[in-house]
mmCIF file of C-alpha atoms and ligand atoms in Angstrom:
data_model
loop_
_atom_site.group_PDB
_atom_site.id
_atom_site.type_symbol
_atom_site.label_atom_id
_atom_site.label_comp_id
_atom_site.label_asym_id
_atom_site.label_seq_id
_atom_site.Cartn_x
_atom_site.Cartn_y
_atom_site.Cartn_z
ATOM 1 C CA MET A 932 -23.632 10.075 -2.185
ATOM 2 C CA GLN A 933 -21.136 7.622 -3.701
ATOM 3 C CA SER A 934 -18.437 10.267 -3.604
ATOM 4 C CA GLU A 935 -19.171 10.916 0.083
ATOM 5 C CA ALA A 936 -18.872 7.210 0.842
ATOM 6 C CA LEU A 937 -15.564 7.036 -1.030
ATOM 7 C CA LEU A 938 -14.188 10.115 0.705
ATOM 8 C CA ASP A 939 -15.235 8.672 4.052
ATOM 9 C CA LEU A 940 -13.348 5.446 3.273
ATOM 10 C CA ILE A 941 -10.275 7.414 2.190
ATOM 11 C CA LYS A 942 -10.394 9.429 5.408
ATOM 12 C CA ARG A 943 -10.696 6.320 7.558
ATOM 13 C CA ARG A 944 -7.659 4.617 6.032
ATOM 14 C CA ARG A 945 -4.526 5.200 8.037
ATOM 15 C CA SER A 946 -1.262 3.374 8.593
ATOM 16 C CA VAL A 947 -1.815 0.780 11.303
ATOM 17 C CA ARG A 948 1.370 -0.471 12.951
ATOM 18 C CA ARG A 949 -0.104 -2.467 15.851
ATOM 19 C CA TYR A 950 -2.359 -5.447 15.299
ATOM 20 C CA ASP A 951 -4.604 -7.778 17.216
ATOM 21 C CA SER A 952 -3.593 -11.447 17.102
ATOM 22 C CA ARG A 953 -6.978 -12.406 15.603
ATOM 23 C CA PRO A 954 -6.476 -14.060 12.189
ATOM 24 C CA VAL A 955 -8.060 -12.544 9.073
ATOM 25 C CA GLU A 956 -10.859 -14.673 7.632
ATOM 26 C CA ASN A 957 -10.203 -16.332 4.296
ATOM 27 C CA GLU A 958 -13.233 -14.629 2.664
ATOM 28 C CA LYS A 959 -11.694 -11.258 3.549
ATOM 29 C CA ILE A 960 -8.324 -12.282 2.107
ATOM 30 C CA LEU A 961 -10.105 -13.188 -1.139
ATOM 31 C CA LEU A 962 -11.843 -9.779 -1.229
ATOM 32 C CA LEU A 963 -8.500 -8.067 -0.709
ATOM 33 C CA LEU A 964 -7.070 -10.002 -3.641
ATOM 34 C CA GLU A 965 -10.136 -9.152 -5.732
ATOM 35 C CA ALA A 966 -9.474 -5.452 -5.093
ATOM 36 C CA ILE A 967 -5.936 -5.937 -6.394
ATOM 37 C CA ARG A 968 -7.094 -7.969 -9.385
ATOM 38 C CA LEU A 969 -9.552 -5.298 -10.539
ATOM 39 C CA ALA A 970 -7.035 -2.445 -10.499
ATOM 40 C CA PRO A 971 -6.290 -0.703 -13.780
ATOM 41 C CA SER A 972 -2.861 -1.224 -15.331
ATOM 42 C CA SER A 973 -0.940 0.108 -18.273
ATOM 43 C CA CYS A 974 -2.210 -1.647 -21.451
ATOM 44 C CA ASN A 975 -4.077 -3.970 -19.094
ATOM 45 C CA ILE A 976 -0.871 -5.967 -18.670
ATOM 46 C CA GLN A 977 -1.679 -6.720 -15.008
ATOM 47 C CA PRO A 978 1.937 -7.087 -13.893
ATOM 48 C CA TRP A 979 0.968 -7.758 -10.249
ATOM 49 C CA ARG A 980 2.262 -10.899 -8.586
ATOM 50 C CA VAL A 981 1.425 -11.230 -4.892
ATOM 51 C CA VAL A 982 2.750 -13.438 -2.122
ATOM 52 C CA VAL A 983 0.364 -13.550 0.850
ATOM 53 C CA VAL A 984 2.374 -14.387 3.956
ATOM 54 C CA ASP A 985 0.229 -15.610 6.860
ATOM 55 C CA ASP A 986 2.692 -17.651 8.863
ATOM 56 C CA GLY A 987 3.766 -15.860 12.061
ATOM 57 C CA GLU A 988 7.336 -17.101 11.935
ATOM 58 C CA MET A 989 7.714 -16.063 8.287
ATOM 59 C CA ILE A 990 6.344 -12.599 9.109
ATOM 60 C CA ARG A 991 8.843 -12.323 11.961
ATOM 61 C CA ARG A 992 11.609 -13.237 9.528
ATOM 62 C CA LEU A 993 10.268 -10.716 7.004
ATOM 63 C CA SER A 994 10.582 -8.016 9.655
ATOM 64 C CA TYR A 995 14.320 -8.736 9.693
ATOM 65 C CA CYS A 996 14.567 -8.186 5.921
ATOM 66 C CA ALA A 997 15.658 -4.599 6.421
ATOM 67 C CA PRO A 998 18.624 -2.636 5.172
ATOM 68 C CA ILE A 999 21.503 -3.507 7.535
ATOM 69 C CA GLY A 1000 21.049 -2.447 11.137
ATOM 70 C CA THR A 1001 17.785 -0.607 10.525
ATOM 71 C CA ARG A 1002 14.958 -2.845 11.640
ATOM 72 C CA VAL A 1003 12.578 0.097 11.821
ATOM 73 C CA ASN A 1004 9.607 -2.020 10.818
ATOM 74 C CA ARG A 1005 9.844 -4.506 13.671
ATOM 75 C CA TRP A 1006 6.205 -3.689 14.473
ATOM 76 C CA MET A 1007 5.426 -5.819 11.407
ATOM 77 C CA GLU A 1008 5.767 -8.895 13.630
ATOM 78 C CA THR A 1009 2.359 -8.145 15.134
ATOM 79 C CA ALA A 1010 0.574 -8.379 11.758
ATOM 80 C CA PRO A 1011 -1.214 -11.610 10.926
ATOM 81 C CA LEU A 1012 -0.797 -10.994 7.187
ATOM 82 C CA VAL A 1013 1.752 -9.401 4.915
ATOM 83 C CA PHE A 1014 1.068 -8.930 1.216
ATOM 84 C CA VAL A 1015 4.297 -8.873 -0.763
ATOM 85 C CA LEU A 1016 3.552 -6.861 -3.887
ATOM 86 C CA CYS A 1017 5.712 -7.826 -6.830
ATOM 87 C CA ALA A 1018 5.792 -6.877 -10.501
ATOM 88 C CA ASP A 1019 6.644 -8.881 -13.565
ATOM 89 C CA PRO A 1020 8.289 -6.087 -15.547
ATOM 90 C CA HIS A 1021 9.261 -8.144 -18.565
ATOM 91 C CA ALA A 1022 6.286 -7.557 -20.787
ATOM 92 C CA VAL A 1023 7.466 -5.825 -23.964
ATOM 93 C CA LEU A 1024 4.933 -3.033 -23.650
ATOM 94 C CA HIS A 1025 6.238 -2.139 -20.239
ATOM 95 C CA ARG A 1026 9.725 -1.766 -21.572
ATOM 96 C CA ALA A 1027 8.309 0.491 -24.273
ATOM 97 C CA ALA A 1028 6.607 2.565 -21.590
ATOM 98 C CA GLY A 1029 9.997 2.842 -19.869
ATOM 99 C CA TRP A 1030 11.552 4.258 -23.038
ATOM 100 C CA VAL A 1031 9.070 7.100 -23.050
ATOM 101 C CA GLY A 1032 9.924 7.975 -19.496
ATOM 102 C CA SER A 1033 7.253 6.346 -17.375
ATOM 103 C CA ASP A 1034 7.831 3.309 -15.250
ATOM 104 C CA CYS A 1035 4.331 1.964 -15.674
ATOM 105 C CA HIS A 1036 4.641 -1.165 -13.601
ATOM 106 C CA ASP A 1037 5.578 0.944 -10.571
ATOM 107 C CA LEU A 1038 2.397 2.930 -11.116
ATOM 108 C CA ASP A 1039 0.400 -0.266 -11.584
ATOM 109 C CA ILE A 1040 1.621 -1.721 -8.298
ATOM 110 C CA GLY A 1041 0.923 1.553 -6.501
ATOM 111 C CA ILE A 1042 -2.667 1.610 -7.709
ATOM 112 C CA ALA A 1043 -3.268 -2.059 -6.865
ATOM 113 C CA GLY A 1044 -1.676 -1.589 -3.442
ATOM 114 C CA GLU A 1045 -3.950 1.308 -2.594
ATOM 115 C CA HIS A 1046 -6.969 -0.700 -3.756
ATOM 116 C CA LEU A 1047 -5.790 -3.288 -1.232
ATOM 117 C CA CYS A 1048 -5.501 -0.719 1.578
ATOM 118 C CA LEU A 1049 -8.905 0.822 0.888
ATOM 119 C CA MET A 1050 -10.585 -2.591 0.735
ATOM 120 C CA ALA A 1051 -8.867 -3.460 4.017
ATOM 121 C CA THR A 1052 -10.359 -0.313 5.588
ATOM 122 C CA ALA A 1053 -13.808 -1.188 4.216
ATOM 123 C CA LEU A 1054 -13.478 -4.625 5.843
ATOM 124 C CA GLY A 1055 -12.526 -3.162 9.234
ATOM 125 C CA LEU A 1056 -8.884 -4.131 8.768
ATOM 126 C CA GLY A 1057 -5.822 -1.990 9.284
ATOM 127 C CA SER A 1058 -2.991 -1.854 6.781
ATOM 128 C CA CYS A 1059 0.379 -0.223 6.294
ATOM 129 C CA TRP A 1060 2.629 0.172 3.289
ATOM 130 C CA ILE A 1061 6.205 -0.924 3.907
ATOM 131 C CA GLY A 1062 8.782 0.397 1.487
ATOM 132 C CA TRP A 1063 11.768 0.085 3.797
ATOM 133 C CA PHE A 1064 12.929 -3.483 3.180
ATOM 134 C CA SER A 1065 15.814 -5.295 1.601
ATOM 135 C CA GLN A 1066 14.710 -6.576 -1.779
ATOM 136 C CA ARG A 1067 17.553 -9.109 -1.729
ATOM 137 C CA ASP A 1068 16.575 -10.566 1.665
ATOM 138 C CA VAL A 1069 12.857 -10.773 0.841
ATOM 139 C CA ARG A 1070 13.686 -12.422 -2.483
ATOM 140 C CA LYS A 1071 15.740 -15.064 -0.710
ATOM 141 C CA LEU A 1072 13.214 -15.685 2.070
ATOM 142 C CA LEU A 1073 10.219 -16.093 -0.252
ATOM 143 C CA ALA A 1074 11.999 -17.662 -3.244
ATOM 144 C CA VAL A 1075 10.977 -14.827 -5.563
ATOM 145 C CA PRO A 1076 12.516 -15.420 -9.019
ATOM 146 C CA ARG A 1077 15.169 -12.984 -10.290
ATOM 147 C CA ASN A 1078 12.998 -11.687 -13.129
ATOM 148 C CA ILE A 1079 10.323 -10.495 -10.676
ATOM 149 C CA GLU A 1080 10.697 -7.142 -8.894
ATOM 150 C CA ILE A 1081 9.560 -6.822 -5.280
ATOM 151 C CA LYS A 1082 7.960 -3.389 -5.028
ATOM 152 C CA ALA A 1083 6.380 -3.132 -1.584
ATOM 153 C CA LEU A 1084 5.055 -5.009 1.403
ATOM 154 C CA VAL A 1085 1.666 -4.214 2.912
ATOM 155 C CA SER A 1086 0.779 -5.456 6.393
ATOM 156 C CA VAL A 1087 -2.883 -6.234 7.062
ATOM 157 C CA GLY A 1088 -4.823 -7.247 10.152
ATOM 158 C CA TYR A 1089 -7.356 -6.260 12.760
ATOM 159 C CA PRO A 1090 -6.036 -3.160 14.525
ATOM 160 C CA ALA A 1091 -4.898 -3.512 18.142
ATOM 161 C CA ALA A 1092 -7.235 -2.237 20.859
ATOM 162 C CA GLY A 1093 -7.474 1.533 20.865
ATOM 163 C CA ILE A 1094 -7.051 2.012 17.110
ATOM 164 C CA GLU A 1095 -10.445 2.977 15.658
ATOM 165 C CA LEU A 1096 -11.109 2.651 11.943
ATOM 166 C CA ASP A 1097 -14.731 3.730 12.099
ATOM 167 C CA LYS A 1098 -13.949 7.421 12.206
ATOM 168 C CA PRO A 1099 -11.708 9.704 10.129
ATOM 169 C CA SER A 1100 -8.019 9.394 10.975
ATOM 170 C CA GLY A 1101 -7.454 13.137 10.971
ATOM 171 C CA SER A 1102 -4.867 12.669 8.216
ATOM 172 C CA GLU A 1103 -6.136 15.803 6.457
ATOM 173 C CA ASN A 1104 -4.492 17.780 9.244
ATOM 174 C CA HIS A 1105 -1.116 16.439 8.112
ATOM 175 C CA ARG A 1106 -1.526 16.980 4.389
ATOM 176 C CA ARG A 1107 -0.661 19.844 2.094
ATOM 177 C CA SER A 1108 -3.578 22.038 1.164
ATOM 178 C CA VAL A 1109 -4.964 21.738 -2.379
ATOM 179 C CA ASN A 1110 -3.519 25.166 -3.204
ATOM 180 C CA GLU A 1111 -0.047 23.938 -2.284
ATOM 181 C CA LEU A 1112 -0.160 20.976 -4.651
ATOM 182 C CA ALA A 1113 -2.337 21.861 -7.639
ATOM 183 C CA TRP A 1114 -2.628 24.785 -10.036
ATOM 184 C CA ARG A 1115 -4.740 25.719 -12.971
ATOM 185 C CA GLY A 1116 -3.173 25.615 -16.425
ATOM 186 C CA ARG A 1117 0.543 25.477 -15.726
ATOM 187 C CA PHE A 1118 2.955 24.459 -12.979
ATOM 188 C CA GLN A 1119 2.594 26.923 -10.108
ATOM 189 C CA GLY A 1120 0.000 28.794 -12.162
ATOM 190 C CA ALA A 1121 -3.231 30.280 -10.840
ATOM 191 C CA ALA A 1122 -4.752 28.902 -7.675
ATOM 192 C CA LEU A 1123 -7.880 26.850 -8.168
ATOM 193 C CA ALA A 1124 -11.049 28.216 -6.664
ATOM 194 C CA VAL A 1125 -11.445 25.813 -3.759
ATOM 195 C CA SER A 1126 -13.266 26.362 -0.517
ATOM 196 C CA GLN A 1127 -11.225 27.024 2.605
ATOM 197 C CA GLU A 1128 -12.354 23.670 3.957
ATOM 198 C CA SER A 1129 -11.362 21.518 0.966
ATOM 199 C CA ALA A 1130 -8.118 23.484 0.561
ATOM 200 C CA GLY A 1131 -7.181 22.157 3.981
ATOM 201 C CA GLU A 1132 -6.701 25.618 5.410
ATOM 202 C CA GLN A 1133 -7.236 25.954 9.132
HETATM 203 C C1 FMN B 760 5.360 3.613 -0.691
HETATM 204 C C2 FMN B 760 5.227 3.737 0.821
HETATM 205 C C3 FMN B 760 6.197 3.203 1.637
HETATM 206 C C4 FMN B 760 6.043 3.263 3.035
HETATM 207 N N1 FMN B 760 6.974 2.641 3.837
HETATM 208 C C5 FMN B 760 6.771 2.600 5.175
HETATM 209 C C6 FMN B 760 7.657 1.847 5.998
HETATM 210 O O1 FMN B 760 8.625 1.220 5.556
HETATM 211 N N2 FMN B 760 7.404 1.833 7.338
HETATM 212 C C7 FMN B 760 6.332 2.487 7.898
HETATM 213 O O2 FMN B 760 6.154 2.393 9.116
HETATM 214 N N3 FMN B 760 5.474 3.220 7.121
HETATM 215 C C8 FMN B 760 5.668 3.277 5.778
HETATM 216 N N4 FMN B 760 4.779 3.968 4.983
HETATM 217 C C9 FMN B 760 3.608 4.646 5.583
HETATM 218 C C10 FMN B 760 3.748 6.176 5.569
HETATM 219 O O3 FMN B 760 4.669 6.559 6.558
HETATM 220 C C11 FMN B 760 2.356 6.791 5.812
HETATM 221 O O4 FMN B 760 1.496 6.429 4.752
HETATM 222 C C12 FMN B 760 2.392 8.321 5.903
HETATM 223 O O5 FMN B 760 3.142 8.729 7.025
HETATM 224 C C13 FMN B 760 0.976 8.922 6.029
HETATM 225 O O6 FMN B 760 0.305 8.392 7.159
HETATM 226 P P1 FMN B 760 -1.076 7.602 7.024
HETATM 227 O O7 FMN B 760 -0.828 6.409 6.100
HETATM 228 O O8 FMN B 760 -1.446 7.162 8.412
HETATM 229 O O9 FMN B 760 -2.090 8.514 6.413
HETATM 230 C C14 FMN B 760 4.924 3.936 3.604
HETATM 231 C C15 FMN B 760 3.961 4.490 2.752
HETATM 232 C C16 FMN B 760 4.095 4.380 1.377
HETATM 233 C C17 FMN B 760 3.008 4.945 0.484
#
């Protein structure tokens, strides 16, 4: 039953790029931050540092923090909230993880960010990851110190009229099937025995 509820939540999450002007209640913002706080991280270092931007003018200015001439995320202006997900990568253990070939703080931020998006869905809020931004411009706008890396922005807010979060988004129709992305035993080894339905085959 729990797994069904989780799968339902995962299916309802989608990228929302049009928001209602209604502000997000403070209790919900705190729950979103709690979902970030409880994420796992390499060696439990918890490298997440988050700036919650809720000022309309600042969000408008954030939407201009794009690589030159490419303001593709101008829709961001409609969001009442933007979470700026940063990492403090300077913990010694993280450097050690880097030496063995895994950039753990990137993974940590990714996990925490998806906790945020799933909690947003559970709260009836839309969200969207934003990776297309100018790190330099965001740093300047929000006074982020040099030693902190800005990894992603995530917009959050009530979806605009017409965007329903209470039913599956249909995203499974746009995903690879399980047999195209996973194998048993070795890379591109034997196909796993999965049902037609869960393999995503039509
Ligand atoms: C790391 C990351 C960066 C992304 N950057 C952007 C972005 O800059 N602008 C945007 O509109 N969507 C962005 N997206 C959203 C993806 O386009 C979206 O997740 C994907 O198309 C699947 O659609 P869905 O989220 O509705 O399931 C990003 C997603 C991720 C995970």
